[in-house]
CSV table of C-alpha atoms in Angstrom, one decimal:
chain,number,residue,atom,x,y,z
J,1,MET,CA,-10.7,5.8,7.5
J,2,LEU,CA,-10.6,7.9,4.3
J,3,ARG,CA,-10.6,11.1,6.2
J,4,ARG,CA,-7.6,9.8,8.1
J,5,GLY,CA,-6.0,9.0,4.7
J,6,GLN,CA,-6.6,12.6,3.6
J,7,VAL,CA,-4.8,13.9,6.7
J,8,VAL,CA,-1.9,11.6,6.2
J,9,PHE,CA,-1.6,12.4,2.5
J,10,ARG,CA,-1.3,16.1,3.2
J,11,GLN,CA,1.3,15.4,5.8
J,12,GLN,CA,3.3,13.4,3.2
J,13,ILE,CA,3.0,16.1,0.6
J,14,HIS,CA,3.4,19.3,2.6
J,15,ALA,CA,5.3,17.9,5.6
J,16,VAL,CA,2.8,19.7,8.0
J,17,ALA,CA,1.5,18.8,11.4
J,18,VAL,CA,-1.8,17.0,11.9
J,19,SER,CA,-3.5,20.3,13.0
J,20,GLU,CA,-2.5,22.1,9.8
J,21,ALA,CA,-3.6,19.1,7.6
J,22,LEU,CA,-7.0,19.2,9.4
J,23,ARG,CA,-7.2,23.0,8.9
J,24,GLN,CA,-6.6,22.6,5.2
J,25,LEU,CA,-9.4,20.0,4.9
J,26,TRP,CA,-11.8,22.1,6.9
J,27,HIS,CA,-11.0,25.1,4.8
J,28,GLU,CA,-11.8,23.2,1.6
J,29,GLY,CA,-15.1,22.0,2.9
J,30,PRO,CA,-16.6,18.8,4.3
J,31,GLN,CA,-17.8,17.9,0.8
J,32,TYR,CA,-14.2,17.0,-0.1
J,33,PHE,CA,-13.7,14.6,2.9
J,34,TYR,CA,-14.6,11.6,0.8
J,35,ARG,CA,-12.9,12.8,-2.4
J,36,GLY,CA,-11.0,9.9,-3.9
J,37,ILE,CA,-12.9,7.2,-2.2
J,38,TYR,CA,-13.5,4.9,-5.2
J,39,PRO,CA,-9.9,4.0,-6.2
J,40,PRO,CA,-8.9,2.7,-2.7
J,41,LEU,CA,-12.2,0.8,-2.4
J,42,LEU,CA,-11.6,-1.0,-5.6
J,43,SER,CA,-7.9,-1.6,-4.9
J,44,LYS,CA,-8.5,-2.9,-1.4
J,45,THR,CA,-11.1,-5.2,-2.6
J,46,LEU,CA,-8.7,-6.7,-5.1
J,47,GLN,CA,-5.5,-6.5,-3.0
J,48,GLY,CA,-6.0,-9.4,-0.6
J,49,THR,CA,-7.2,-11.9,-3.2
J,50,LEU,CA,-4.4,-10.9,-5.6
J,51,LEU,CA,-1.6,-10.9,-3.0
J,52,PHE,CA,-2.5,-14.1,-1.2
J,53,GLY,CA,-3.6,-16.0,-4.3
J,54,THR,CA,-0.4,-15.1,-6.2
J,55,TYR,CA,1.8,-16.0,-3.2
J,56,ASP,CA,0.2,-19.4,-2.7
J,57,SER,CA,0.5,-20.2,-6.4
J,58,MET,CA,4.2,-19.1,-6.5
J,59,LEU,CA,5.0,-21.0,-3.3
J,60,CYS,CA,3.5,-24.2,-4.8
J,61,CYS,CA,5.6,-23.8,-7.9
J,62,LEU,CA,8.8,-23.3,-5.9
J,63,SER,CA,8.1,-26.0,-3.3
J,64,PRO,CA,5.2,-28.3,-4.3
J,65,VAL,CA,5.5,-30.6,-1.4
J,66,GLY,CA,7.1,-28.5,1.3
J,67,PRO,CA,8.4,-27.7,3.8
J,68,HIS,CA,8.7,-24.1,2.6
J,69,SER,CA,12.1,-22.6,3.3
J,70,LEU,CA,12.7,-18.9,4.1
J,71,GLY,CA,14.1,-18.4,0.6
J,72,ASN,CA,11.0,-19.9,-1.0
J,73,ARG,CA,8.7,-17.7,1.1
J,74,TRP,CA,10.8,-14.6,0.3
J,75,ALA,CA,10.8,-15.3,-3.5
J,76,ALA,CA,7.1,-16.1,-3.6
J,77,GLY,CA,6.4,-12.9,-1.6
J,78,LEU,CA,8.6,-10.9,-3.8
J,79,MET,CA,6.8,-12.1,-7.0
J,80,SER,CA,3.3,-11.5,-5.4
J,81,GLY,CA,4.4,-7.9,-4.6
J,82,VAL,CA,5.5,-7.4,-8.2
J,83,VAL,CA,2.1,-8.6,-9.5
J,84,GLU,CA,0.3,-6.4,-7.0
J,85,ALA,CA,2.3,-3.3,-8.1
J,86,VAL,CA,1.5,-3.9,-11.8
J,87,ALA,CA,-2.2,-4.5,-11.1
J,88,LEU,CA,-2.9,-1.8,-8.5
J,89,SER,CA,-0.6,1.1,-9.3
J,90,PRO,CA,-3.1,2.9,-11.5
J,91,PHE,CA,-5.7,2.9,-8.7
J,92,GLU,CA,-3.1,4.5,-6.3
J,93,ARG,CA,-2.1,7.0,-9.0
J,94,VAL,CA,-5.7,8.3,-9.5
J,95,GLN,CA,-6.3,8.3,-5.7
J,96,ASN,CA,-3.2,10.5,-5.1
J,97,VAL,CA,-4.3,13.1,-7.7
J,98,LEU,CA,-7.8,13.2,-6.3
J,99,GLN,CA,-6.6,13.7,-2.7
J,100,ASP,CA,-4.4,16.7,-3.6
J,101,GLY,CA,-6.4,19.8,-2.7
J,102,ARG,CA,-4.4,21.9,-5.2
J,103,LYS,CA,-6.0,20.1,-8.1
J,104,GLN,CA,-9.6,20.1,-7.1
J,105,ALA,CA,-10.6,22.8,-9.7
J,106,ARG,CA,-8.7,21.3,-12.6
J,107,PHE,CA,-9.6,17.6,-11.8
J,108,PRO,CA,-12.9,17.5,-10.0
J,109,SER,CA,-13.5,13.8,-10.7
J,110,THR,CA,-11.9,10.5,-11.7
J,111,ILE,CA,-13.2,10.9,-15.2
J,112,SER,CA,-11.4,14.2,-15.6
J,113,ILE,CA,-8.1,12.5,-14.6
J,114,LEU,CA,-8.6,9.6,-17.0
J,115,LYS,CA,-9.3,12.1,-19.8
J,116,GLU,CA,-6.1,13.8,-19.0
J,117,PHE,CA,-4.1,10.6,-19.1
J,118,HIS,CA,-5.7,9.6,-22.4
J,119,SER,CA,-4.7,12.9,-24.0
J,120,TYR,CA,-1.1,11.6,-23.8
J,121,GLY,CA,0.4,9.2,-26.3
J,122,LEU,CA,0.5,5.5,-25.6
J,123,TRP,CA,3.9,5.6,-23.8
J,124,GLY,CA,2.8,8.8,-22.0
J,125,ARG,CA,-0.3,7.2,-20.7
J,126,LEU,CA,1.8,4.6,-19.0
J,127,SER,CA,4.9,6.5,-17.9
J,128,GLN,CA,3.4,9.8,-17.0
J,129,GLY,CA,-0.2,8.7,-16.5
J,130,TYR,CA,-1.3,5.4,-14.9
J,131,TYR,CA,2.2,4.3,-13.9
J,132,ARG,CA,3.8,7.5,-12.7
J,133,GLY,CA,6.1,6.6,-9.8
J,134,PHE,CA,6.0,2.9,-10.7
J,135,TRP,CA,9.6,2.0,-9.7
J,136,PRO,CA,9.3,3.1,-6.1
J,137,ILE,CA,5.9,1.3,-5.9
J,138,LEU,CA,7.5,-1.8,-7.3
J,139,LEU,CA,10.3,-1.7,-4.8
J,140,ARG,CA,7.9,-0.9,-1.9
J,141,ASN,CA,5.4,-3.6,-2.8
J,142,SER,CA,7.9,-6.4,-3.6
J,143,LEU,CA,10.0,-5.8,-0.5
J,144,GLY,CA,7.0,-5.3,1.7
J,145,SER,CA,5.4,-8.6,0.5
J,146,ALA,CA,8.7,-10.5,0.8
J,147,LEU,CA,9.1,-9.3,4.4
J,148,TYR,CA,5.5,-10.0,5.3
J,149,PHE,CA,5.3,-13.5,3.9
J,150,SER,CA,8.8,-14.5,5.1
J,151,PHE,CA,8.0,-13.9,8.8
J,152,LYS,CA,4.3,-14.4,8.9
J,153,ASP,CA,4.2,-18.1,9.4
J,154,PRO,CA,7.2,-18.4,11.7
J,155,ILE,CA,5.7,-15.8,14.1
J,156,GLN,CA,2.3,-17.4,13.8
J,157,ASN,CA,3.6,-20.9,14.4
J,158,SER,CA,5.6,-19.8,17.4
J,159,LEU,CA,2.6,-18.2,19.0
J,160,ALA,CA,0.4,-21.2,18.2
J,161,GLU,CA,2.6,-23.4,20.3
J,162,GLN,CA,1.6,-21.3,23.3
J,163,GLY,CA,-1.9,-22.8,23.2
J,164,LEU,CA,-3.6,-19.5,22.2
J,165,PRO,CA,-6.9,-19.4,20.4
J,166,HIS,CA,-6.5,-20.0,16.6
J,167,TRP,CA,-7.2,-16.4,15.6
J,168,VAL,CA,-4.8,-14.8,18.1
J,169,PRO,CA,-1.5,-15.9,16.5
J,170,ALA,CA,-2.7,-14.9,13.0
J,171,LEU,CA,-3.8,-11.5,14.3
J,172,VAL,CA,-0.6,-10.8,16.2
J,173,SER,CA,1.6,-12.1,13.4
J,174,GLY,CA,-0.2,-9.9,10.8
J,175,SER,CA,0.0,-6.8,13.1
J,176,VAL,CA,3.7,-7.2,13.9
J,177,ASN,CA,4.6,-7.8,10.3
J,178,GLY,CA,2.4,-4.9,9.0
J,179,THR,CA,4.0,-2.5,11.6
J,180,ILE,CA,7.6,-3.5,10.9
J,181,THR,CA,7.1,-3.5,7.1
J,182,CYS,CA,5.4,-0.1,7.1
J,183,LEU,CA,8.0,1.4,9.4
J,184,VAL,CA,10.9,0.3,7.2
J,185,LEU,CA,9.3,1.3,3.9
J,186,TYR,CA,7.5,4.5,4.9
J,187,PRO,CA,10.0,6.8,3.1
J,188,LEU,CA,9.0,5.0,-0.1
J,189,ILE,CA,5.4,5.7,0.7
J,190,VAL,CA,6.1,9.4,1.0
J,191,LEU,CA,8.1,9.4,-2.2
J,192,VAL,CA,5.3,7.7,-4.1
J,193,ALA,CA,2.7,10.2,-2.8
J,194,ASN,CA,4.8,13.1,-3.9
J,195,MET,CA,5.6,11.7,-7.3
J,196,GLN,CA,2.0,10.7,-8.1
J,197,SER,CA,0.5,14.0,-7.0
J,198,HIS,CA,2.1,15.6,-10.1
J,199,ILE,CA,0.1,15.6,-13.3
J,200,GLY,CA,0.7,17.2,-16.7
J,201,TRP,CA,3.8,17.1,-18.9
J,202,GLN,CA,5.2,20.4,-17.6
J,203,SER,CA,5.3,19.2,-13.9
J,204,MET,CA,6.9,15.8,-14.0
J,205,PRO,CA,10.2,15.8,-12.1
J,206,SER,CA,12.4,12.7,-12.5
J,207,LEU,CA,12.8,10.0,-9.9
J,208,TRP,CA,16.1,11.4,-8.6
J,209,ALA,CA,14.7,15.0,-8.7
J,210,SER,CA,11.7,13.8,-6.7
J,211,ILE,CA,13.9,12.1,-4.1
J,212,GLN,CA,16.0,15.3,-3.7
J,213,ASP,CA,12.8,17.4,-3.4
J,214,VAL,CA,11.4,15.2,-0.7
J,215,TRP,CA,14.7,15.3,1.2
J,216,ASP,CA,15.1,19.1,0.8
J,217,THR,CA,11.5,20.0,1.8
J,218,ARG,CA,11.9,17.9,5.0
J,219,GLY,CA,14.9,20.0,5.9
J,220,ARG,CA,17.2,17.0,5.3
J,221,LYS,CA,15.9,15.4,8.5
J,222,VAL,CA,14.8,11.8,8.7
J,223,PHE,CA,12.2,12.3,11.4
J,224,LEU,CA,10.4,14.9,9.2
J,225,ILE,CA,10.1,12.3,6.5
J,226,TYR,CA,8.2,10.2,9.0
J,227,ARG,CA,5.7,13.0,9.6
J,228,GLY,CA,2.3,11.4,9.3
J,229,GLY,CA,3.9,8.0,9.7
J,230,SER,CA,2.3,7.2,13.1
J,231,LEU,CA,-1.2,7.1,11.5
J,232,VAL,CA,-0.1,5.1,8.5
J,233,ILE,CA,1.8,2.5,10.7
J,234,LEU,CA,-1.2,2.2,13.1
J,235,ARG,CA,-3.5,1.7,10.1
J,236,SER,CA,-1.2,-0.9,8.6
J,237,SER,CA,-1.0,-2.8,11.9
J,238,VAL,CA,-4.7,-3.0,12.2
J,239,THR,CA,-5.4,-3.7,8.6
J,240,TRP,CA,-2.8,-6.5,8.2
J,241,GLY,CA,-3.7,-8.0,11.6
J,242,LEU,CA,-7.3,-8.4,10.5
J,243,THR,CA,-6.4,-9.4,7.0
J,244,THR,CA,-4.1,-12.2,8.2
J,245,ALA,CA,-6.6,-13.4,10.8
J,246,ILE,CA,-9.5,-13.5,8.2
J,247,HIS,CA,-7.3,-15.3,5.7
J,248,ASP,CA,-6.2,-17.9,8.3
J,249,PHE,CA,-9.8,-18.5,9.3
J,250,LEU,CA,-11.0,-18.9,5.7
J,251,GLN,CA,-8.0,-21.2,4.9
J,252,ARG,CA,-8.9,-23.4,7.9
J,253,ARG,CA,-12.5,-23.6,6.8
J,254,TYR,CA,-11.4,-24.6,3.3
J,255,HIS,CA,-9.0,-27.3,4.4
J,256,SER,CA,-11.5,-28.7,6.9
J,257,ARG,CA,-14.1,-29.1,4.2
J,258,LYS,CA,-11.6,-30.9,1.9
J,259,GLU,CA,-10.7,-33.5,4.5
J,260,PRO,CA,-12.5,-36.8,4.0
J,261,LYS,CA,-15.3,-37.3,6.4
J,262,ASP,CA,-15.1,-40.3,8.7
C-alpha cells in the first residue's frame, strides 16, 4: 500500500506516468520503498476514531432526538472535517517531505524534518512547518467529510431496503461515497502534495503561486492534473468501503449490547 502511495505521490509531484514513477523508485533503491511509513500509520489509526467520533458528537448537538436532516448531516460532517484537518495536517506534512526523493539526502528521517521545523520561529513552525498547505487541506477535508456523511446514510438505507446482508449496504455506500468524493476533490490532493513537498524558507511559494505552478506544469490540461488519480480513487473506494462497513458493524454491536435484555 505504501509503495503504491510512493508511486502516486511522484505522479502528483512530477506529472509522470506510472512507469516513470516506478523507474524513479527503483533507481533510488528498494530501501526507500517504505520511507515515510510512520506518519500515515499514525494518522490512519487516529482518522477513523476522530472523524466518526466528532461527527456523532456534532450531530447529537445539532439534532439531539432526530431525525437528522441533510443540513444537519452536512454541518456535522463539515465540522468533523475541520477537526480532522487541524489534528492530522502535521502527519501529512511530514509524510510528503519524506516521500519526495529529491530530499532524501537532506532529510533522511522524520527527526531531521522536525529539527528543521523547530529551527523556525513559533509562527514559522506553524505556517511554514507543520501546517504548510493547511488551507487546501481544510477545504479538502471539510468538503470531503460533508459530502461523505451527507449521502452515506441515504444510500445505505436505500440498499438496506432491498433485503441485502447488513454489511453490504454499508460497504457499497462507503465505496460509492469515497469514490465520488475523491474524484471531485482530487485536484486539491495534488495541490497539497505539491505545496507540502517544499521545505525551507527559500522555497515556499504562496498558495496562488502553487496553484499556478501545478496548472502550468500540467500543460494547463485537466486530465493531466488527474494523472495518478486512478490509483488514489481506487484506494479511497476500498478504504472507505471497509471503514464504513466496520464502523456499521461496531455500531450495531454497541447498540445491541445497550438494549435491555428480555
